Short mmCIF file of C-alpha atoms and ligand atoms in Angstrom, two decimals:
data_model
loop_
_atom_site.label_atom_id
_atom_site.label_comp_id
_atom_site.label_asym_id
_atom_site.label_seq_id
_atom_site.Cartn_x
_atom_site.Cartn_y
_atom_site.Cartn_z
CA UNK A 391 94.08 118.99 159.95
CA UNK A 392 90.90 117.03 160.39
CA UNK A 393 89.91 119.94 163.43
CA UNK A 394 90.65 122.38 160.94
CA UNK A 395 88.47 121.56 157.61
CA UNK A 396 85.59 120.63 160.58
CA UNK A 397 86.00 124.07 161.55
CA UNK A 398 85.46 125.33 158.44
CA UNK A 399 83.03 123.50 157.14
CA UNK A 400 80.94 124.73 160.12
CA UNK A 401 81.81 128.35 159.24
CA UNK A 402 80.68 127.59 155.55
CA UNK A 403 78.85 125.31 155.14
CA UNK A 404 74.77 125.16 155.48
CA UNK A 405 73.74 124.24 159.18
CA UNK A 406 71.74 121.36 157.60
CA UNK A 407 74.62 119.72 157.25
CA UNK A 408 75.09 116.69 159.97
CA UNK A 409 78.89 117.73 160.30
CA UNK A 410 80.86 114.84 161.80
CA UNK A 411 80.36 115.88 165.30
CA UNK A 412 80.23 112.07 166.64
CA UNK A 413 82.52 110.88 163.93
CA UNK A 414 85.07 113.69 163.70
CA UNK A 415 87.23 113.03 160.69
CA UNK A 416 87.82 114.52 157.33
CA UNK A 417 88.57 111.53 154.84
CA UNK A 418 91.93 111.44 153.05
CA UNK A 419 91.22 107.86 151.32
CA UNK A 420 89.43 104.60 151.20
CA UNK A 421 90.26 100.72 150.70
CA UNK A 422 88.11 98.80 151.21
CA UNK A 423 86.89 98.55 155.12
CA UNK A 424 89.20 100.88 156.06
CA UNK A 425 89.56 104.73 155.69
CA UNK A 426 92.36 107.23 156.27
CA UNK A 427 92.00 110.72 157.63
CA UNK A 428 93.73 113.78 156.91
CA UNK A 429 96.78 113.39 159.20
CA UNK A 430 96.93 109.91 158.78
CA UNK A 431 94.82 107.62 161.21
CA UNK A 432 93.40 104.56 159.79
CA UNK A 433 90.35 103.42 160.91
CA UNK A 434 88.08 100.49 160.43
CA UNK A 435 84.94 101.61 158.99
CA UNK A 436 82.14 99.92 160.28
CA UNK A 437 79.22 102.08 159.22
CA UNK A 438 80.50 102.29 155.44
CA UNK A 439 78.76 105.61 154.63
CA UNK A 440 75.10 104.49 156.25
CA UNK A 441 75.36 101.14 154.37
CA UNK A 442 76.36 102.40 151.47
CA UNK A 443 80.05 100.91 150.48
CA UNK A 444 78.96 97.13 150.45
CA UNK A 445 82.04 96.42 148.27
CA UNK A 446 84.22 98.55 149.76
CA UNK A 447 85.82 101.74 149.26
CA UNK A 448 87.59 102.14 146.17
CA UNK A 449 86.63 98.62 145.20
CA UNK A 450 89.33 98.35 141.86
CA UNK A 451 87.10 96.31 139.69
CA UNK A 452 84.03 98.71 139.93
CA UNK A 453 86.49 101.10 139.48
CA UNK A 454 87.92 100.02 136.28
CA UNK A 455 84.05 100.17 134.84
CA UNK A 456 83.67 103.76 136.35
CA UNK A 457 87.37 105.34 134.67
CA UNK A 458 86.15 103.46 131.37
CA UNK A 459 82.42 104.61 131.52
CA UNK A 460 83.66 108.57 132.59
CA UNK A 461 86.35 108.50 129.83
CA UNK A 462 83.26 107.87 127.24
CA UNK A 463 80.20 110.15 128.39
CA UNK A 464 78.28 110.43 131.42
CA UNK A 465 74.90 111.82 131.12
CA UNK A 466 71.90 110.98 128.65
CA UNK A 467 69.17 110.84 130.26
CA UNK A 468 66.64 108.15 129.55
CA UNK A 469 68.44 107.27 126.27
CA UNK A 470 69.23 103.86 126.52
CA UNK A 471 72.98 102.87 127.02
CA UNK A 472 74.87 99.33 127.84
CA UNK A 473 74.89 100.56 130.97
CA UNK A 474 71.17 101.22 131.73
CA UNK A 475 70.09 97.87 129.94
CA UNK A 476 72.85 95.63 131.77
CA UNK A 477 71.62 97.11 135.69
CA UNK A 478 67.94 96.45 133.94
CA UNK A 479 68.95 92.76 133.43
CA UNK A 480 71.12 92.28 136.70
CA UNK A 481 68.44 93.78 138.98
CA UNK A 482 65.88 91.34 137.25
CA UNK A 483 68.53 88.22 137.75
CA UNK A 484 68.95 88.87 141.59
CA UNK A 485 65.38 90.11 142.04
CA UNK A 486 63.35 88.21 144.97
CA UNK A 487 60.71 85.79 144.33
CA UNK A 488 57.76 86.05 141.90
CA UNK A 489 59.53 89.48 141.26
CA UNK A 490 62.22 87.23 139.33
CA UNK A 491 61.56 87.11 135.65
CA UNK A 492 58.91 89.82 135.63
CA UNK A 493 60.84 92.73 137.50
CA UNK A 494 60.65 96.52 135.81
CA UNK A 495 62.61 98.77 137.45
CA UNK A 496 62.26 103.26 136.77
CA UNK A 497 65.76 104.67 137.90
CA UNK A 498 65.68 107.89 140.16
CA UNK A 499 67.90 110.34 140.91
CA UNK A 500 70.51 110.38 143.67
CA UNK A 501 68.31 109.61 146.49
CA UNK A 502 66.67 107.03 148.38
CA UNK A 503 64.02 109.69 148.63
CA UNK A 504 63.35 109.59 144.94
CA UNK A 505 63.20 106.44 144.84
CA UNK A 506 60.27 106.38 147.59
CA UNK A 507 58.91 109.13 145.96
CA UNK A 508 58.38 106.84 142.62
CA UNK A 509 57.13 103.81 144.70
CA UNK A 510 53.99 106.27 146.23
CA UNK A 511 53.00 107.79 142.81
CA UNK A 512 53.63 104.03 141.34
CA UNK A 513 50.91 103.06 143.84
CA UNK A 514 48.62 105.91 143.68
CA UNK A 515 48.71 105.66 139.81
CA UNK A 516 47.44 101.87 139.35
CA UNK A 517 45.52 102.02 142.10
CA UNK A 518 43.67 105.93 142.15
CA UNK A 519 44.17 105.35 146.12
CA UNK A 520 43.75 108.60 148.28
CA UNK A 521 46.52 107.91 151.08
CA UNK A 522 49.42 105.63 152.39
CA UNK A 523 49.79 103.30 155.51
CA UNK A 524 52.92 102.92 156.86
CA UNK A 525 54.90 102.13 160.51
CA UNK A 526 55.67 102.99 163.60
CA UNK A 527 59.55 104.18 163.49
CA UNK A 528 60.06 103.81 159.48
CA UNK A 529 62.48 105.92 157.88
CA UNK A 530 61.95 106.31 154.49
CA UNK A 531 63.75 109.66 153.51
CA UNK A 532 63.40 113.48 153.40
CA UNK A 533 61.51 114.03 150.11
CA UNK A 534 57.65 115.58 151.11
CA UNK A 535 56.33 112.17 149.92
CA UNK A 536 58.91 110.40 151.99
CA UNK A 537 58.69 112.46 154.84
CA UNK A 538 55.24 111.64 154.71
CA UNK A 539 55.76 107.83 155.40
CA UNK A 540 58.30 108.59 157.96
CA UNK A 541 57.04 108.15 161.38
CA UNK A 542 59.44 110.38 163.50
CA UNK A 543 57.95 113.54 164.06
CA UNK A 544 61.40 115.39 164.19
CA UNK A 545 62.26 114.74 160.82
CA UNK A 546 59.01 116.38 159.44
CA UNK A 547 57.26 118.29 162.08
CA UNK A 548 58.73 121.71 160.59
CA UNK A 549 57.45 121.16 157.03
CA UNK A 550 54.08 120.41 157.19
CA UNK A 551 51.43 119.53 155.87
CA UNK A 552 52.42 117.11 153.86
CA UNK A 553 50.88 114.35 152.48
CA UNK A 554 47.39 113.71 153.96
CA UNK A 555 45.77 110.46 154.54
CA UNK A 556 48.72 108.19 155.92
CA UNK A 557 48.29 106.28 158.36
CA UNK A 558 51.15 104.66 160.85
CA UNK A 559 50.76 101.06 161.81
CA UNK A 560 52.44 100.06 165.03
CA UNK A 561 55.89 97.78 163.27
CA UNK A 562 56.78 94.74 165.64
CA UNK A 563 59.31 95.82 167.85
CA UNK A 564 58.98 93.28 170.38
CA UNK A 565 61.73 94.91 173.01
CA UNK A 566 60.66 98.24 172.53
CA UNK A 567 56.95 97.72 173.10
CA UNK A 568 57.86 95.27 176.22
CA UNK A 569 56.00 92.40 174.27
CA UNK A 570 57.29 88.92 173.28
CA UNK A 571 57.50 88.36 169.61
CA UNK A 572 54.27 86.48 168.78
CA UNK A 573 52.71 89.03 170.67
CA UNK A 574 54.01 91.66 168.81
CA UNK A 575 53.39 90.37 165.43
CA UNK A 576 49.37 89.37 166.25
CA UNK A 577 48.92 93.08 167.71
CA UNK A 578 50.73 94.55 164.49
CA UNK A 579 49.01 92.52 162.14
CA UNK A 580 45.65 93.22 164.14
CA UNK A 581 46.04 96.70 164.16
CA UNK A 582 46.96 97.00 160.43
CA UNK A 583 43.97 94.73 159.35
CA UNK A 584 41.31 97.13 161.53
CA UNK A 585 42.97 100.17 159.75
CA UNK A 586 42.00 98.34 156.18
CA UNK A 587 38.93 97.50 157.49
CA UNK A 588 37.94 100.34 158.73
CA UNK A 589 40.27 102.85 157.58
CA UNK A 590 40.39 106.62 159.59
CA UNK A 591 41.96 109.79 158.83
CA UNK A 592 40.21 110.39 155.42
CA UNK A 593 42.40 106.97 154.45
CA UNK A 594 39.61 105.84 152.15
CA UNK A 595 41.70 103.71 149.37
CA UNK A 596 44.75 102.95 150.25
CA UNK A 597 47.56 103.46 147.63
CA UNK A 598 49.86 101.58 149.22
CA UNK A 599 51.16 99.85 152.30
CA UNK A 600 54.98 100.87 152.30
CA UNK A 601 57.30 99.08 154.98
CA UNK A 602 60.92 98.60 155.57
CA UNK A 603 61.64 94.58 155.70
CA UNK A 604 64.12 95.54 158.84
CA UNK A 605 63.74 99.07 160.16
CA UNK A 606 67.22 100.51 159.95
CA UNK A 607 66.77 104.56 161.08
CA UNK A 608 64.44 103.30 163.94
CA UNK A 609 66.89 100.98 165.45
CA UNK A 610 67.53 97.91 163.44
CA UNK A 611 64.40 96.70 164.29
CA UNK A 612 64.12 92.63 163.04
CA UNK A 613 60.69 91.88 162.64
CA UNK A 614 60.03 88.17 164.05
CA UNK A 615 58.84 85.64 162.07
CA UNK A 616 54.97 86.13 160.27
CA UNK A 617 55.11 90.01 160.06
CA UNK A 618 55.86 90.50 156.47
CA UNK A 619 53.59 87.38 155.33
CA UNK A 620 50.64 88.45 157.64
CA UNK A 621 51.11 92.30 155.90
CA UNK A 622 51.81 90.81 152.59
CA UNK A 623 48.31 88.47 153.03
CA UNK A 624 46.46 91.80 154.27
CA UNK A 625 47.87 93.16 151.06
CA UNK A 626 46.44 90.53 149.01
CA UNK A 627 43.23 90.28 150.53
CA UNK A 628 42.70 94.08 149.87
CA UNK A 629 43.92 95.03 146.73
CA UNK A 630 46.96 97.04 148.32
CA UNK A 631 50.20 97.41 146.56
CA UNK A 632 53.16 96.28 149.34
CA UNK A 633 55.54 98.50 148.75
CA UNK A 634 58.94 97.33 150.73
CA UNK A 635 61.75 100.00 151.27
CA UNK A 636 65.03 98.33 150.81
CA UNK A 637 67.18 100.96 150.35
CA UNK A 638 69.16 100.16 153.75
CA UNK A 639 68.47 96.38 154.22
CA UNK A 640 68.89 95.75 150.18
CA UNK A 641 71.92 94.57 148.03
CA UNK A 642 73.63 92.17 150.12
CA UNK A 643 73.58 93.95 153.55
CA UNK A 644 71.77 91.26 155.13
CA UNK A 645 73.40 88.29 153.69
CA UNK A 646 70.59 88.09 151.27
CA UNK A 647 70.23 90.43 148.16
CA UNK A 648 67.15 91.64 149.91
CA UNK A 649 66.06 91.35 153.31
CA UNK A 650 62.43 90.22 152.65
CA UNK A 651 63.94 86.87 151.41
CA UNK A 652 64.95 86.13 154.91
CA UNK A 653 60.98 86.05 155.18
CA UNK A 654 60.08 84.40 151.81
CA UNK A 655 58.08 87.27 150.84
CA UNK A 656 57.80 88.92 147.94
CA UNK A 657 56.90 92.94 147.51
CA UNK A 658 54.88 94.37 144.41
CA UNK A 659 56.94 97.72 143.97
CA UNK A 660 60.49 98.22 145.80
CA UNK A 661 62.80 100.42 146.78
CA UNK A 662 66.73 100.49 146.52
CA UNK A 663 69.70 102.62 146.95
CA UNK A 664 72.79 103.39 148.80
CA UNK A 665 74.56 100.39 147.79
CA UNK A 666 72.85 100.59 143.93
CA UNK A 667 75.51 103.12 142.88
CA UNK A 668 78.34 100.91 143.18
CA UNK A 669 81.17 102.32 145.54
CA UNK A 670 78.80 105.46 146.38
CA UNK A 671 77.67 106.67 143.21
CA UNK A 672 73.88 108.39 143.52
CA UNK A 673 71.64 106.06 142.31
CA UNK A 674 68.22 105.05 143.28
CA UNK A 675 65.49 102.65 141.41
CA UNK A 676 61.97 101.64 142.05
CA UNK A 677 62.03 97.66 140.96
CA UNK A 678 58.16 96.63 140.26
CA UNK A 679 56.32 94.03 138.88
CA UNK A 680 55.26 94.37 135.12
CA UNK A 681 51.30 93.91 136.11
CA UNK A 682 51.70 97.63 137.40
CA UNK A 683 53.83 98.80 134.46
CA UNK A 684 50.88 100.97 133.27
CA UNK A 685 52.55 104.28 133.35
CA UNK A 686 52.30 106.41 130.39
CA UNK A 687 55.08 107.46 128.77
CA UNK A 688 56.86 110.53 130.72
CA UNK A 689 54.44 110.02 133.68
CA UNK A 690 57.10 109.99 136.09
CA UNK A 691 59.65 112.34 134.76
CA UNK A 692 63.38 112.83 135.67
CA UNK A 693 66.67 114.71 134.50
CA UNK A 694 68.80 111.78 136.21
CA UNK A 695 66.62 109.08 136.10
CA UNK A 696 69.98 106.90 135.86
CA UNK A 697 73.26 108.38 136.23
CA UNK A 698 75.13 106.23 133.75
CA UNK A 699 78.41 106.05 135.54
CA UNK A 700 76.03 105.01 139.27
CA UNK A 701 74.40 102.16 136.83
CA UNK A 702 77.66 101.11 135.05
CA UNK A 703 79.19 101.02 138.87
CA UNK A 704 76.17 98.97 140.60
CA UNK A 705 76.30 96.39 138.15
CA UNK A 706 80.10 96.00 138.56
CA UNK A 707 79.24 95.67 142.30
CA UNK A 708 76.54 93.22 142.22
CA UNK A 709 78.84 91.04 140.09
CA UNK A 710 81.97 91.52 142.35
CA UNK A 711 79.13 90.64 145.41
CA UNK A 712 78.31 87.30 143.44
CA UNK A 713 81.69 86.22 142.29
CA UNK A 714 83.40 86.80 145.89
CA UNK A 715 79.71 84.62 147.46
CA UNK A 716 80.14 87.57 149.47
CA UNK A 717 76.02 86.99 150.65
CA UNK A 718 77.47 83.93 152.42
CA UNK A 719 80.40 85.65 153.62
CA UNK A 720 78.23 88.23 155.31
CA UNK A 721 75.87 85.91 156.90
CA UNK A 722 78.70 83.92 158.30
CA UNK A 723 81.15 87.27 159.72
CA UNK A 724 77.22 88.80 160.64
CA UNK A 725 76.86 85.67 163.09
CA UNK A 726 80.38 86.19 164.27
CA UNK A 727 80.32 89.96 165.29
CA UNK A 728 76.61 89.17 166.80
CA UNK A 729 78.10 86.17 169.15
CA UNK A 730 80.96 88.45 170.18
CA UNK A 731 78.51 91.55 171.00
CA UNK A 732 76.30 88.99 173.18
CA UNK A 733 79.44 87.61 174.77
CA UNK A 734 79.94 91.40 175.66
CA UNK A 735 76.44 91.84 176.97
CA UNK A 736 76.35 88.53 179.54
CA UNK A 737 75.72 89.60 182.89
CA UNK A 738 75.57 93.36 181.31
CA UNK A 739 72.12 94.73 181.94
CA UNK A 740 72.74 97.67 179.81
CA UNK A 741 73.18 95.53 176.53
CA UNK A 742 69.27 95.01 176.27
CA UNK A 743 69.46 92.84 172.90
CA UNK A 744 71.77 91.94 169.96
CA UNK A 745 69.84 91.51 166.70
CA UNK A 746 69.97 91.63 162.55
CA UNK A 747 70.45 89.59 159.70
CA UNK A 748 74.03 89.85 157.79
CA UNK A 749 75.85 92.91 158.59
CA UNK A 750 72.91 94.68 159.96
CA UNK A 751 73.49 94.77 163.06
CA UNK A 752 72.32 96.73 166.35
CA UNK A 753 72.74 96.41 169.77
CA UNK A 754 70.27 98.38 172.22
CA UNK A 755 71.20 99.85 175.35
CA UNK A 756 68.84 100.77 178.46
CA UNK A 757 69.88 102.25 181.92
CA UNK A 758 69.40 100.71 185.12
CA UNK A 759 65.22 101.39 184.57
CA UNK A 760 65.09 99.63 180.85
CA UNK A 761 65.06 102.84 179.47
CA UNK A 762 66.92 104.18 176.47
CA UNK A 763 70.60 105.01 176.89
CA UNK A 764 71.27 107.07 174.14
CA UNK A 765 74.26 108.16 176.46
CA UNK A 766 76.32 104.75 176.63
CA UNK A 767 75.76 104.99 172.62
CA UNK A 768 77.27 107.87 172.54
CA UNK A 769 79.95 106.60 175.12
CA UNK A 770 80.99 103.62 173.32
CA UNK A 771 80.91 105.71 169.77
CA UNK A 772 83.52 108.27 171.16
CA UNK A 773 85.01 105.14 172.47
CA UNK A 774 85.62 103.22 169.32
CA UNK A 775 86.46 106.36 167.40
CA UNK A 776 89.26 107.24 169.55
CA UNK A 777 90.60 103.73 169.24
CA UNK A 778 90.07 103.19 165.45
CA UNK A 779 86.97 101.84 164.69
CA UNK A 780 83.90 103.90 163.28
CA UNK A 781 80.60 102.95 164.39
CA UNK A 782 77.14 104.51 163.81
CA UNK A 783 74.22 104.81 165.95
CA UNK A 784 70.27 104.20 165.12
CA UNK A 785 66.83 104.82 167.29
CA UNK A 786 64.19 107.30 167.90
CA UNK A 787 66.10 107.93 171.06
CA UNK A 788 69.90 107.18 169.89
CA UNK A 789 70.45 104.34 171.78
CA UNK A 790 71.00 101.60 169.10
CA UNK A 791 74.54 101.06 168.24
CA UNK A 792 74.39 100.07 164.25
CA UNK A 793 77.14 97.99 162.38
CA UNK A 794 76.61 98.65 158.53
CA UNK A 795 80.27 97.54 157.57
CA UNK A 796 81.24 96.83 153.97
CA UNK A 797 80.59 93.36 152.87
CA UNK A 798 83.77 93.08 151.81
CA UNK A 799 84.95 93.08 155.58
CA UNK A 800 87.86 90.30 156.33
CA UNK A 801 88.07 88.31 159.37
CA UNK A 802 91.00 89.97 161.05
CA UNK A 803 90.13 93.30 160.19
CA UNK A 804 86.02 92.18 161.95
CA UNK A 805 88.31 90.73 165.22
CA UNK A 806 90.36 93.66 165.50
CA UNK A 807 87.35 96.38 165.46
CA UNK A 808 85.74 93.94 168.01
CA UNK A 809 88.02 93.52 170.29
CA UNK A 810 87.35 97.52 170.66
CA UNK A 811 83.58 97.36 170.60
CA UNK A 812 84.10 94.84 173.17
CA UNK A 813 86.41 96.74 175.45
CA UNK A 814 83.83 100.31 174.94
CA UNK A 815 80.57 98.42 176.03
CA UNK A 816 82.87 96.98 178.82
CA UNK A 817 84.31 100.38 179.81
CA UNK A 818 81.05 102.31 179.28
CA UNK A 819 78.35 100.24 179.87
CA UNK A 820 79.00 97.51 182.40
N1 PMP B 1447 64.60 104.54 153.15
C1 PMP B 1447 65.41 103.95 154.03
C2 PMP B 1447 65.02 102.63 154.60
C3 PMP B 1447 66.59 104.59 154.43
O1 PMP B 1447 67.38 104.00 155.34
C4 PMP B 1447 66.92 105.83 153.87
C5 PMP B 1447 68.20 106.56 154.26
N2 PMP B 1447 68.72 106.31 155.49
C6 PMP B 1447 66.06 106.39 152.94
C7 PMP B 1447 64.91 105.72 152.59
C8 PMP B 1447 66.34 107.72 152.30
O2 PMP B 1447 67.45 107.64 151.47
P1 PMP B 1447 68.25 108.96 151.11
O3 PMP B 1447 68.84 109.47 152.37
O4 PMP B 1447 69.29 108.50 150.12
O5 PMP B 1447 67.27 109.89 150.49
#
């Protein structure tokens, strides 16, 4: 059954669409970290929709908000509802840092896109800046703006030009650039000071400096320690809104509600998603501090700026994420899947590094040369797929496994899923 609605939707359906060619299932039904297929396989889902489902498919208590909300109304606009003002307050109560207390927050539509989109024109308004800086291997979305911040070529090379004036900073990515980690950091932070100082490319004023706190498109890249507080100081010291994306790393995934508190450091405008709409509702908002709340009325305009049933849902979650400590619960299960995927890679040359915070997770694999093995990805995907566990992949060349399960994730269902990770990097990679 699952062959046949894949079939079809590649007769019908637009060729834009990433049809499950590594993953190849049609869903029946979700609970929680597992899903069912059409002709009923269960697998564990370890990639929860691209870190979307952080409580869990079908989570009943978000649920119970979302039949209640649906069986009032469901679209207003920017009118203000319970459920708007509630996902105001709760994004305010778990914001990070000096954010805390002072956080403003303009929903977007359905994407993470949108939500960049806001963040650029939130910088470019306060600040009458000409251009952007961002990294080496971000991801930010598929929006013209976004796109524009992206650093992969093959997501944007088609559609140009697009936004002129940004500049890519090399992002510390101490494995991929063969460098330790101090080394890494000093030549990033070097780098993105000379392009302030000096800036090239027409980049006269810089609107904004946007960065993911970990990169999760490029590979799950973990900054080490003194990235984000040298950028944030360069920031400072030059009148640059820091913009961070966490529309991946955000809202629990790294067993912190955002990943820059791993690095005590606090963003002037951010991003978030994915997770925001609850148990996959679209939803995206642009959290800010109040000092750049100087948009005008309409300014930044929107049909779904807030899709009442996404806000009702993402507050639901965030409470179900802080009455199940399920921040702690993720750090600790986080640790656990990383020590079993380093057990797997002893005396394995192929299983270059294990590395994230929480349950964001990668492991990168290199052939015999240190190069990328996008091919023992792919290996150990098809592996775990045909044994019942769904994994995703990450990295300008592929070769990143990525581990974006649900928060909500037991113990047993984490050894089970490992114990076939473990035995597809064995038979695949060793
Ligand atoms: N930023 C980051 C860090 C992302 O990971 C993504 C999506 N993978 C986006 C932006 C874009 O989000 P969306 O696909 O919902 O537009």
């Amino acid at each position: 059954k699952s062959r046949a609605l894949i079939e079809k939707q590649q007769n019908i359906d637009s060729s834009a669409v990433a049809y499950p060619e590594d993953i190849p299932i049609a869903f029946e039904e979700g609970k929680g970290a597992t899903v069912r297929d059409v002709d009923g396989n269960t697998f564990i889902d370890m990639f929860a929709g691209i870190g979307v489902l952080n409580v869990g498919h079908a989570n009943p208590y978000v649920l119970e908000a979302v039949h209640e909300q649906t069986d009032k109304f469901v679209h207003t606009v920017d009118f203000p509802t319970e459920a708007r003002l509630d996902l105001i307050e709760k994004l305010d109560e778990i914001a990070p840092g000096a954010l805390q207390g002072n956080n403003k927050v303009v929903f977007g539509g359905p994407t993470g896109s949108d939500a960049v989109e806001a963040s650029i024109k939130l910088g470019k308004y306060n600040t009458g800046g000409d251009g952007l800086i961002a990294f080496r291997g971000a991801y930010h979305g598929a929006t013209s703006g976004a796109m524009s911040v992206t650093s992969n070529k093959k997501f944007k090379e088609a559609y140009t030009p697009l936004l002129p004036d940004v500049v890519h900073s090399p992002y510390p990515y101490p494995l991929g650039q063969d460098k330790a980690p101090q080394e890494a950091v000093d030549h990033a932070l070097e780098e993105l000071q000379a392009t302030l100082e000096d800036p090239y490319g027409g980049l006269a004023n810089p609107a904004g400096i946007i960065v993911e706190p970990i990169q999760g498109e490029g590979g799950v890249i973990t900054p080490p320690e003194g990235f984000l507080k040298g950028v944030r100081d360069l920031a400072t010291d030059n009148d640059v809104p820091l913009i961070f994306d966490e529309i991946q790393s955000g809202l629990g995934r790294s067993g912190q509600w955002w990943a820059s508190e791993w690095y005590d450091v606090t963003p002037d405008i951010m991003t978030s998603a994915k997770a925001l709409g609850g148990v996959g509702f679209p939803l995206s908002a642009t959290m800010y501090d109040e000092s750049l709340d100087t948009w005008g009325s309409g300014d930044h305009a929107g049909t779904y700026r807030g899709h009442v049933v996404g806000m009702r849902a993402g507050t639901r979650a965030i409470e179900y994420i802080q009455e199940h400590d399920l921040l702690a619960h993720a750090r600790e299960l986080g640790e656990y899947i990383r020590t079993r995927l380093k057990e797997a890679g002893d005396g394995n040359p192929h299983l270059a590094e294990v590395r994230g915070k929480g349950l964001f997770i990668g492991a990168e694999f290199v052939d015999d040369d240190g190069n990328p093995a996008d091919d023992m990805a792919d290996a150990i995907q098809d592996y775990c797929f045909e044994h019942g566990v769904l994994v995703w992949k990450a990295g300008r060349h592929g070769n990143i496994l990525r581990l974006l399960p649900p928060l909500v994730l037991t113990q047993d269902l984490a050894e089970t899923a490992l114990d076939v990770i473990v035995d597809a990097i064995e038979t695949t990679s060793a």
